[in-house]
Coordinates of C-alpha atoms and ligand atoms in Angstrom, one line a residue:
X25 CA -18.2 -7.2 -1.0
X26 CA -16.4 -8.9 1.5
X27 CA -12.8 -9.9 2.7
X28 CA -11.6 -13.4 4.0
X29 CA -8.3 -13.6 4.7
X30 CA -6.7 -17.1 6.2
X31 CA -2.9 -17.9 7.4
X32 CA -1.4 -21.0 7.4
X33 CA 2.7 -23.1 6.4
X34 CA 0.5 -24.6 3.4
X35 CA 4.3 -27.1 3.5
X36 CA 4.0 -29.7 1.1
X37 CA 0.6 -28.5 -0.4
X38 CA -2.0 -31.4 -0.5
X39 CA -5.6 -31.8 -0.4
X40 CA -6.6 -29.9 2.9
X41 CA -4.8 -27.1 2.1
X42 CA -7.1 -26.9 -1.3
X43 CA -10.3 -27.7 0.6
X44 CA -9.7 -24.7 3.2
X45 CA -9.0 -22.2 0.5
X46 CA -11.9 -23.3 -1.6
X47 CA -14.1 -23.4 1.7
X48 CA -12.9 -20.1 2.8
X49 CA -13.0 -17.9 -0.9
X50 CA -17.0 -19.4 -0.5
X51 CA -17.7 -17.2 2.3
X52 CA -16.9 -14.1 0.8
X53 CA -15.3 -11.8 -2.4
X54 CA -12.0 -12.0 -2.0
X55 CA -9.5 -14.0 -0.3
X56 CA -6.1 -12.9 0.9
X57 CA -3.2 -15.4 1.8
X58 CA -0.7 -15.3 4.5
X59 CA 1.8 -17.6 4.4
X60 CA 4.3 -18.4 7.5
X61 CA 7.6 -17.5 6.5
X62 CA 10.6 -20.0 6.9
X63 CA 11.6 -18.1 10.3
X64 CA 8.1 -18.1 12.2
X65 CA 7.3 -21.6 11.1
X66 CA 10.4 -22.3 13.1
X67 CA 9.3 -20.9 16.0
X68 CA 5.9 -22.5 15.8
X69 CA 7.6 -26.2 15.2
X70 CA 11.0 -26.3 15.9
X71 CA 11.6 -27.3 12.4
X72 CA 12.0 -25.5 9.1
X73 CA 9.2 -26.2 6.4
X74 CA 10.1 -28.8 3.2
X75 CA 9.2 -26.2 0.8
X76 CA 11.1 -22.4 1.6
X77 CA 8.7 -19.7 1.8
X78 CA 8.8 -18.3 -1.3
X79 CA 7.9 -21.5 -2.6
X80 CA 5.0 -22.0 -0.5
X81 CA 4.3 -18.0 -1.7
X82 CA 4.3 -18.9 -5.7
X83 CA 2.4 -22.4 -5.1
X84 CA -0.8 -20.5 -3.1
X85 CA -1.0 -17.6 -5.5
X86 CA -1.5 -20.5 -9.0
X87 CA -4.2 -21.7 -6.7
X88 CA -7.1 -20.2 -8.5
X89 CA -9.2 -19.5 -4.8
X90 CA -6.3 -16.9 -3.9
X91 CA -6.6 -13.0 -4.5
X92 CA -3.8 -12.4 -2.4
X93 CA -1.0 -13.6 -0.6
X94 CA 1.4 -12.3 2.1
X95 CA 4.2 -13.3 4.2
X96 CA 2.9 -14.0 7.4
X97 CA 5.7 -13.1 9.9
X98 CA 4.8 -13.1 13.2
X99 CA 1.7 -14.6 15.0
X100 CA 1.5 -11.3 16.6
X101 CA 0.5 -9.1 13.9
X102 CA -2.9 -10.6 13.3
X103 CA -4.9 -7.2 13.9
X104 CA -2.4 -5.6 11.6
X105 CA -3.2 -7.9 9.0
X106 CA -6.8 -7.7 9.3
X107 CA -6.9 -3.9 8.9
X108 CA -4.7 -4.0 6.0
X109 CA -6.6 -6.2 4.1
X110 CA -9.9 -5.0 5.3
X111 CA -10.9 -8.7 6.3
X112 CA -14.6 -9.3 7.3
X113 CA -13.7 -13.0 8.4
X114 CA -10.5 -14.9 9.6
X115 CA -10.8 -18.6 8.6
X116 CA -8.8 -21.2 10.5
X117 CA -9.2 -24.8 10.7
X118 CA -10.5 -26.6 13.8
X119 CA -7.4 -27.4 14.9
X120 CA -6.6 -23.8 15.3
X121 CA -10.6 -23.6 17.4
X122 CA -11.0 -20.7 20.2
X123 CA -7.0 -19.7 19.4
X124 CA -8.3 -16.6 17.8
X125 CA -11.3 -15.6 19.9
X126 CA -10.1 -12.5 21.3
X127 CA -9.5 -11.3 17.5
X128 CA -13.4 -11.1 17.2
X129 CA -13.8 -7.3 17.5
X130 CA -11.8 -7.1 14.3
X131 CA -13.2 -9.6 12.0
X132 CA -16.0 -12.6 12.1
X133 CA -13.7 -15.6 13.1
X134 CA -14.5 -18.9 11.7
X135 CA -13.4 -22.3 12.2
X136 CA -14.1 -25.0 9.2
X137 CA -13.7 -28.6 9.9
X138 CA -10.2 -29.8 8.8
X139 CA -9.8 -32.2 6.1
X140 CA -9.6 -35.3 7.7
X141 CA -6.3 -38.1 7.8
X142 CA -4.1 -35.8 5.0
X143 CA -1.4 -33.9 6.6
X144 CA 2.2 -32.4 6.2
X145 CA 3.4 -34.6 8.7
X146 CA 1.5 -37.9 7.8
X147 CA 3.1 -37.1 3.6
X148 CA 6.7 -36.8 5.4
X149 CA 6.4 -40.1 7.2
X150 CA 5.3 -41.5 4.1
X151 CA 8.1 -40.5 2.0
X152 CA 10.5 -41.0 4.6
X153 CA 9.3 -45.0 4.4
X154 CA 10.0 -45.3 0.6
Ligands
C2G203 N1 -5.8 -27.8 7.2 C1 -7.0 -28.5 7.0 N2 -7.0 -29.8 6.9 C2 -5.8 -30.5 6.9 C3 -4.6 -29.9 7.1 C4 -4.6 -28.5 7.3 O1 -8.1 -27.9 6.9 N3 -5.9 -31.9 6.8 C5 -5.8 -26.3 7.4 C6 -5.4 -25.9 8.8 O2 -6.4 -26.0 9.7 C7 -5.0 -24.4 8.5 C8 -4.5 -24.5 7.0 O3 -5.0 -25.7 6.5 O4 -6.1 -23.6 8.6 C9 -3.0 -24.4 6.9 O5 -2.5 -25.5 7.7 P1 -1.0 -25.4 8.1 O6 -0.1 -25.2 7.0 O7 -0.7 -26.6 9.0 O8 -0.9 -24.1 9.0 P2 -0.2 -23.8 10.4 O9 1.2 -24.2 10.3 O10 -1.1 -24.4 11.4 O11 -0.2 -22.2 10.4 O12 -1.3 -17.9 12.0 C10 -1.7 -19.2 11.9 C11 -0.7 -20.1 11.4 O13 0.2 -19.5 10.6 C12 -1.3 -21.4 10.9

């Protein structure tokens, strides 16, 4: 039995959001969710998400990959996370590579490939066009 657990804005959910969750409930049992809040994706990009976080929340727990999900609310509290949910592995996507090395006496740390062209910011430019 083992634990993945994976943090992430999941804004505007699309595509690569889906394949990371789906890739990352494949390498274990269970897969627990944090999900920036409003506040810390703030501090992370100077901007406040599209979606509020309780939003975000409700759309990653109907996705059917998800045991659990969290508010993630600070970058800092990683380790705590990991021991509360008993994680095994952290997934991140490449983007995110070698950022959480020094997390590696706590859990396995994996980096999948991300999906490539689909993002947040590319659907925003998009819309903004219409
Ligand atoms: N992702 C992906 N492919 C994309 C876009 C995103 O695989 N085309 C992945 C990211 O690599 C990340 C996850 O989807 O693992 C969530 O992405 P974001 O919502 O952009 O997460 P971010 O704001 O980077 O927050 O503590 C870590 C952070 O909270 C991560």
């Amino acid at each position: 039995m083992s634990n993945i657990i994976t943090f992430g804005t999941f804004d505007v959910f699309h595509v690569g959001h889906l394949n990371i969750l789906k890739r990352a409930k494949s390498l274990g049992n269970r897969l627990f969710v944090g999900v920036s809040s409003d506040a810390l994706n703030f501090q992370k990009k100077g901007r406040y998400p599209v979606y509020e976080e309780y939003d975000r929340m409700s759309i990653i727990s109907g996705i059917k990959y998800v045991d659990v999900v969290f508010l993630e609310e600070s970058l800092d509290l990683k380790v705590s996370y990991i021991q509360k949910y008993n994680a095994d592995i952290l997934v991140m996507g490449d983007d995110w590579k070698g950022k959480f090395d020094h997390f590696s006496s706590f859990a396995k740390i994996i980096y999948l490939e991300r999906t490539p062209t689909v993002s947040t910011t590319s659907i925003i430019e998009v819309i903004k066009k219409c």
